[in-house]
C-alpha positions as a printed NumPy array, in Angstrom:
array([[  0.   ,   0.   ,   0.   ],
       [  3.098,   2.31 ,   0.86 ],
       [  4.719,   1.664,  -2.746],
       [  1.592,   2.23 ,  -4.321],
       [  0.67 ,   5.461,  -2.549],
       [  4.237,   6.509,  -3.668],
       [  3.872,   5.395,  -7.329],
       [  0.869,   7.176,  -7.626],
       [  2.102,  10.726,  -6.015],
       [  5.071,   9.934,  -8.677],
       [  2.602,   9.566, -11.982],
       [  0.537,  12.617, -10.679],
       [  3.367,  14.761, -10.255],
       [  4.59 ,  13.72 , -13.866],
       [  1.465,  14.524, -15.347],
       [  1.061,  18.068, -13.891],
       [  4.493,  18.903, -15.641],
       [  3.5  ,  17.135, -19.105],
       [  0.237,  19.582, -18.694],
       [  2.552,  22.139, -17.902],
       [  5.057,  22.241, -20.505],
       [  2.077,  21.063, -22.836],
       [ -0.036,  24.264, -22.387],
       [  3.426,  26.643, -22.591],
       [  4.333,  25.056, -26.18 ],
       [  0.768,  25.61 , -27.291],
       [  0.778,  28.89 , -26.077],
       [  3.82 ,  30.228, -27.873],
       [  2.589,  28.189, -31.377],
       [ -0.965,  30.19 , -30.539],
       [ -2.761,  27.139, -30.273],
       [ -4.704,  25.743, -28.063],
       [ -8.195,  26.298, -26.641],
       [ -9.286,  27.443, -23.402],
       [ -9.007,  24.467, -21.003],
       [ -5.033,  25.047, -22.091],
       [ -5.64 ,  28.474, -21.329],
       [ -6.806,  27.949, -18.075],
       [ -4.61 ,  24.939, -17.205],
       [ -1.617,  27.307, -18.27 ],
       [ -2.642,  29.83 , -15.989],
       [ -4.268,  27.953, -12.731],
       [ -1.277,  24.802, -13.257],
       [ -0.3  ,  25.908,  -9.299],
       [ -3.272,  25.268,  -7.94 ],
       [ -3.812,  21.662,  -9.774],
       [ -0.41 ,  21.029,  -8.843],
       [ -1.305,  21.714,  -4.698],
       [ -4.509,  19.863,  -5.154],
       [ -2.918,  16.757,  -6.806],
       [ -0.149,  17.035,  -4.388],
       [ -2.602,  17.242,  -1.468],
       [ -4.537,  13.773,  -2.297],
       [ -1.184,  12.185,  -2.492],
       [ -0.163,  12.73 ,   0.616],
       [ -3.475,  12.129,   2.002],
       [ -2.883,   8.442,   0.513],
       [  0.382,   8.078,   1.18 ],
       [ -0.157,   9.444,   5.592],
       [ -3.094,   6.835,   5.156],
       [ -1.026,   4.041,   3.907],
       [  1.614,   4.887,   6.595],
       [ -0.829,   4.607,   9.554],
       [ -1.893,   1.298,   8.246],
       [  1.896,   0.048,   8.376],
       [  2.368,   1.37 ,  11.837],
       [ -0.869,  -0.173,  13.336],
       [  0.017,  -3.441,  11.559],
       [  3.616,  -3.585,  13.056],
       [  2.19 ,  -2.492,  16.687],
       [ -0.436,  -5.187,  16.333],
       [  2.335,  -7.893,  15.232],
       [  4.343,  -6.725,  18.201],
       [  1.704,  -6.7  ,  20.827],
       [  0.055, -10.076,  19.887],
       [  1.723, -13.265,  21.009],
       [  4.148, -15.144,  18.43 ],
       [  1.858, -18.217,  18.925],
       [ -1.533, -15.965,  18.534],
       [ -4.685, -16.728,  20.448],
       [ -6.433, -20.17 ,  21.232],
       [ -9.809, -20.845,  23.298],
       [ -9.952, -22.766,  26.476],
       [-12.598, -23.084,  29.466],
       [-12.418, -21.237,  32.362],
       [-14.21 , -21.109,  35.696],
       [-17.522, -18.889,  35.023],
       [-17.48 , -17.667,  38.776],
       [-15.501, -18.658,  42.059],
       [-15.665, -22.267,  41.988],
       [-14.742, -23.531,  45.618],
       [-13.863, -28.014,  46.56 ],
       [-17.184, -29.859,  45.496],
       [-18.747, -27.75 ,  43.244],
       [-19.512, -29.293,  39.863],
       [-18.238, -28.328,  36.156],
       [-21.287, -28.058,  34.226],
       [-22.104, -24.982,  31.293],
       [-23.791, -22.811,  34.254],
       [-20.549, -22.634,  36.098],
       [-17.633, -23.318,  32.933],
       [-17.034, -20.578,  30.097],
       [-15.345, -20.645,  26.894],
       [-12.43 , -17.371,  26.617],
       [ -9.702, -16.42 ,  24.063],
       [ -6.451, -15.861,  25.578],
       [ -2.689, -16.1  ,  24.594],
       [ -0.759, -19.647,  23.795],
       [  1.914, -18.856,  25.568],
       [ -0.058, -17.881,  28.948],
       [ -2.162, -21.251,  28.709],
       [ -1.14 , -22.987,  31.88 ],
       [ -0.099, -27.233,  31.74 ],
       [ -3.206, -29.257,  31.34 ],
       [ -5.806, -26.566,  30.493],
       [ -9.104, -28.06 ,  29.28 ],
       [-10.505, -27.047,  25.215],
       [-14.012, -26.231,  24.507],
       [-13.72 , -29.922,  22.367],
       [-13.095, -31.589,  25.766],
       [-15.896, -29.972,  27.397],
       [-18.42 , -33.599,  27.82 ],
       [-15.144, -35.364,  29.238],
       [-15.322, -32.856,  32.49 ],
       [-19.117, -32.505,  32.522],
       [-20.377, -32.82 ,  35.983],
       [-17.08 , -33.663,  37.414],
       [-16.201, -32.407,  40.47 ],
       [-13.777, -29.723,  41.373],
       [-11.233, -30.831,  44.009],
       [ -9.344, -27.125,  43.945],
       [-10.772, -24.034,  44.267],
       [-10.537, -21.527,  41.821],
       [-10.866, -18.327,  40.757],
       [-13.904, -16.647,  38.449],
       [-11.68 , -16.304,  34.909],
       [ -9.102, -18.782,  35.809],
       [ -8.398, -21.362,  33.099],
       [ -9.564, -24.555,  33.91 ],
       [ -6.98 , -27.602,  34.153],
       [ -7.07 , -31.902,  34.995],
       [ -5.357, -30.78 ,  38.507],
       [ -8.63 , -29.053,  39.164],
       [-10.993, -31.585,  38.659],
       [-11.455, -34.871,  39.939],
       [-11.418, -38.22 ,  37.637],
       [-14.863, -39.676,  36.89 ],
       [-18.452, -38.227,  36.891],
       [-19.996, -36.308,  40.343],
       [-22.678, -38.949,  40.542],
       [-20.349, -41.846,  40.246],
       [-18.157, -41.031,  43.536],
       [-21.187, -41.167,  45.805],
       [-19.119, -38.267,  47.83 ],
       [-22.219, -35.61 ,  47.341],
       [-24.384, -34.778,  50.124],
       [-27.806, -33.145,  49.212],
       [-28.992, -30.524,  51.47 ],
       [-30.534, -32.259,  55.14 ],
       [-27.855, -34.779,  55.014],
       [-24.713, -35.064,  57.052],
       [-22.166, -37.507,  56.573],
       [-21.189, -39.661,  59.531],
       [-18.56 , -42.852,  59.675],
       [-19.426, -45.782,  61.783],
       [-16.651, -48.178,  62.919],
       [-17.096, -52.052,  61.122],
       [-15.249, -54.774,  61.245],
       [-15.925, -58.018,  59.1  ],
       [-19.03 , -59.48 ,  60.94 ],
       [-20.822, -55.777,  60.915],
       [-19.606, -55.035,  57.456],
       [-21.728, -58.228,  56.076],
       [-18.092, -59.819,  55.457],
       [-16.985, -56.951,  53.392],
       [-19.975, -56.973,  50.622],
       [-20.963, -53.497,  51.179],
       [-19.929, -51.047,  48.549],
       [-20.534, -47.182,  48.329],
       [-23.513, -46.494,  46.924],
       [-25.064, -49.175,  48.466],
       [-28.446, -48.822,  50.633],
       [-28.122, -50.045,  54.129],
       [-30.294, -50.482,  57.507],
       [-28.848, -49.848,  61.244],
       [-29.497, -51.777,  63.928],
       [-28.935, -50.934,  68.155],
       [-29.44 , -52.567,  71.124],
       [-32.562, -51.72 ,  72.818],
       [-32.134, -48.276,  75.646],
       [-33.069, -50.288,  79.215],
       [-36.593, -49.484,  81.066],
       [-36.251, -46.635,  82.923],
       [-38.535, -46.534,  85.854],
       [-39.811, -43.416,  87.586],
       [-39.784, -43.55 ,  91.64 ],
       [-42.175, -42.355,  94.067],
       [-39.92 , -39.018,  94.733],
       [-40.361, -38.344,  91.032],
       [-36.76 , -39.138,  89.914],
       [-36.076, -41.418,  87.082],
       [-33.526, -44.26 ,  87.489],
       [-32.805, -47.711,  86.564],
       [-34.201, -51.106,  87.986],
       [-32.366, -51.818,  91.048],
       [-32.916, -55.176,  91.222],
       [-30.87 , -55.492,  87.482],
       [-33.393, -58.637,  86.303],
       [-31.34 , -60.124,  83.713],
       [-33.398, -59.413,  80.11 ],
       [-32.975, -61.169,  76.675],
       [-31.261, -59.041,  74.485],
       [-33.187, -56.636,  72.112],
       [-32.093, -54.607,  68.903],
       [-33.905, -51.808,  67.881],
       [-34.478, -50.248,  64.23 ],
       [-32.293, -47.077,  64.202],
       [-32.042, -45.848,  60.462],
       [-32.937, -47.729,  57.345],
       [-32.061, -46.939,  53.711],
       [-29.141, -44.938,  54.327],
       [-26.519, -44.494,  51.392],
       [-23.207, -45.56 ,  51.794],
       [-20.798, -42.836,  50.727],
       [-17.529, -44.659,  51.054],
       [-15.922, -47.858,  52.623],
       [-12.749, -46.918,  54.54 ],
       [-11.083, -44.277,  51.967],
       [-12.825, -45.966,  48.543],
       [-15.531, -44.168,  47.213],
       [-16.171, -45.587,  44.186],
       [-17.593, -48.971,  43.673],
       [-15.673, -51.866,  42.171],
       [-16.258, -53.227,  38.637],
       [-17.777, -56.947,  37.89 ],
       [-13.686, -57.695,  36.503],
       [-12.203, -56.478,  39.805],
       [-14.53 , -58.304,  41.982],
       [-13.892, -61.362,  39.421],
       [-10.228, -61.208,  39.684],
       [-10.147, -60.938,  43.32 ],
       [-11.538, -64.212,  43.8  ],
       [-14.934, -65.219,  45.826],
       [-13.087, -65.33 ,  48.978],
       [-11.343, -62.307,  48.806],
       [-13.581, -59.337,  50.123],
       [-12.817, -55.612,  50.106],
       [-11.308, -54.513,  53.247],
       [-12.174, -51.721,  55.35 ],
       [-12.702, -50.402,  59.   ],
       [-15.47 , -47.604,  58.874],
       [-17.777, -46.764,  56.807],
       [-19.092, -43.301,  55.771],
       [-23.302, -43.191,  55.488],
       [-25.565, -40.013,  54.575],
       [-27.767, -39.905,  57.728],
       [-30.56 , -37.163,  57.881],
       [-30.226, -34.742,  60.058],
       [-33.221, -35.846,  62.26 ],
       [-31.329, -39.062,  62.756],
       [-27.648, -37.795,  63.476],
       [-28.5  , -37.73 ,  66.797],
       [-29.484, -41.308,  67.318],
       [-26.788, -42.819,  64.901],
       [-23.985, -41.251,  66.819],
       [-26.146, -42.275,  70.232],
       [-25.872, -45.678,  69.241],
       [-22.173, -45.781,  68.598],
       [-21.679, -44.601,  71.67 ],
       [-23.725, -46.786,  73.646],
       [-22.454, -50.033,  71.662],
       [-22.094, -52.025,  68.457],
       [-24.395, -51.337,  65.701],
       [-25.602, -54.087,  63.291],
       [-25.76 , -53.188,  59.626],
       [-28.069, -54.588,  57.125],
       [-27.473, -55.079,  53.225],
       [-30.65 , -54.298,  51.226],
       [-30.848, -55.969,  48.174],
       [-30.11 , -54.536,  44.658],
       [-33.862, -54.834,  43.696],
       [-35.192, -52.977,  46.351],
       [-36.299, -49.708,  45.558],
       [-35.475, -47.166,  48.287],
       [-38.483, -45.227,  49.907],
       [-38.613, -41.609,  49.343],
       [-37.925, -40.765,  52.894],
       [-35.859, -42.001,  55.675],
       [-37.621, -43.585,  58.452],
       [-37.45 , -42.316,  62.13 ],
       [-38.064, -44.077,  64.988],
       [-39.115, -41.781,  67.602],
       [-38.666, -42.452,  71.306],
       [-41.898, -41.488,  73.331],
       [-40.946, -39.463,  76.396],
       [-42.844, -39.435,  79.131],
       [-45.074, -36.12 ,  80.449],
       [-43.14 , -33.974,  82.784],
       [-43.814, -34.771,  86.289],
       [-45.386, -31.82 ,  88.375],
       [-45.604, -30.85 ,  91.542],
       [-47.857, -28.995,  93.913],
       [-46.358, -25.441,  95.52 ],
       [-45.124, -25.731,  98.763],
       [-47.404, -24.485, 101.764],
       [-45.766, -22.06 , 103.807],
       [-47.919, -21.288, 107.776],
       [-46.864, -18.139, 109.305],
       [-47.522, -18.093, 113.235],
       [-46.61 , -16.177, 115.998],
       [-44.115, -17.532, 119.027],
       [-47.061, -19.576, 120.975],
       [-47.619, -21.223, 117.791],
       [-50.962, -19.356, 116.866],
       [-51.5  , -18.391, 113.102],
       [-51.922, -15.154, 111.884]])
């Protein structure tokens, strides 16, 4: 654009002076009409003009050049490439899904290790973030963890609280149970408590020995994990481990409602719990079931009467 701007501030320049010297020759030989005339007589003035529109041309095709080499120098050598960031502050557990993940153009070179392309988007679809991170902040593998949300049976919905239990291989159904299984719990029955005739609660004292009961505590909870595992184990691995060979583990993690918190952690600390396997088929109820303890009416009492007499006893 530069050389041609030049070229063509060269050719008008050239023709100016052909008019020029044209309209003088004609002049002397007394020829010409009067567009010579005038051309003779104003050539100044076309001369500014045509002078004037190439320099216009020629400061245009300069800016051009200049914005082109700033661009050029500003951009990065490797240019610009599009990769998914975090939509807004993403903190440990939230999931990557298209309300929370954005697509941005940013330099090659400032693309961190690992970061995630729009093309890879449904291979981190509702995975779960395992580092926080920052609203804008390219997304990487070291951010997520491996495998869908709803496969790691780690997710608590709201009303649920996550509470390990101590097992060994009796209690843990010989080591069948799996996360993401559905299991019932099982306590020894609280003794009688007997109120006396002062009003005061307190055991039996004569300690009559009793058969032992258990007690329904929770049923259908979830299993989150089994020790640290918190996936379940494929049809192969279960295959190649043999028929004998159970998983091992010495808690596991349940999602107990909040109602029932209480009376799970009760009956840890007042014994052993049992644990019951429900079966595959079984569809789980929509709701937990409580058992509720029935508590007894408060016990009242009648005010005190209080005489006031004088020192002989009488009453006033």
């Amino acid at each position: 654009m530069k050389t041609l701007a030049i070229k063509l501030h060269r050719a008008l320049l050239d023709f100016v002076h052909t008019v020029r010297a044209f309209s003088r020759g004609t002049a002397i030989l007394g020829k010409g009409g009067p567009l010579l005339g005038l051309l003779s007589q104003h050539w100044p003035l076309l001369l500014a003009g045509l002078s004037a529109i190439g320099a216009f041309f020629l400061t245009q095709s300069y800016a051009e050049s200049k914005v082109m080499q700033e661009r050029e120098r500003l951009l990065p050598k490797g240019g610009l490439i599009e990769v998914l960031v975090a939509a807004r502050d993403l903190g440990s557990g939230d999931i990557a899904s298209p309300q929370t993940v954005a697509v941005r153009r940013m330099p090659q070179e400032w693309s961190l290790p690992g970061a995630i392309m729009p093309l890879d988007f449904d291979s981190i679809n509702q995975r779960r973030v395992v580092r926080a991170i920052k609203a804008g902040h390219p997304l990487t593998v070291e951010h997520l963890r491996q495998g869908p949300a709803e496969q790691n049976g780690v997710r608590l919905e709201p009303g649920y609280r996550a509470i390990s239990i101590s097992v060994d291989e009796v209690s843990s159904v010989g080591g069948l149970i799996q996360p993401g299984d559905r299991v019932d719990l099982w306590g020894s029955a609280l003794p009688l408590i007997q109120p006396s005739e002062s009003g005061i609660s307190s055991l039996p004292t004569d300690r009559t020995p009793v058969a032992p009961r258990a007690r329904l505590i929770a049923e259908n909870l979830r299993v989150l994990a089994t020790g640290a595992k918190t996936e379940r184990r494929s049809d192969q691995a279960a295959e190649q481990r043999g028929p004998n060979q159970a998983g091992t583990y010495a808690t596991i993690t349940l999602a107990v409602p909040v109602g029932l918190a209480n009376l799970v952690l009760a009956g840890q600390l007042q014994g052993r719990l049992g644990i019951a396997l429900r079966a595959a088929e079984e569809l789980p109820r929509p709701a937990v079931v409580e058992r509720r303890v029935e508590k007894s009416a408060p016990v009242t009492y009648a005010p005190i009467e209080i005489l006031i007499g004088s020192a002989e006893g009488g009453l006033r």
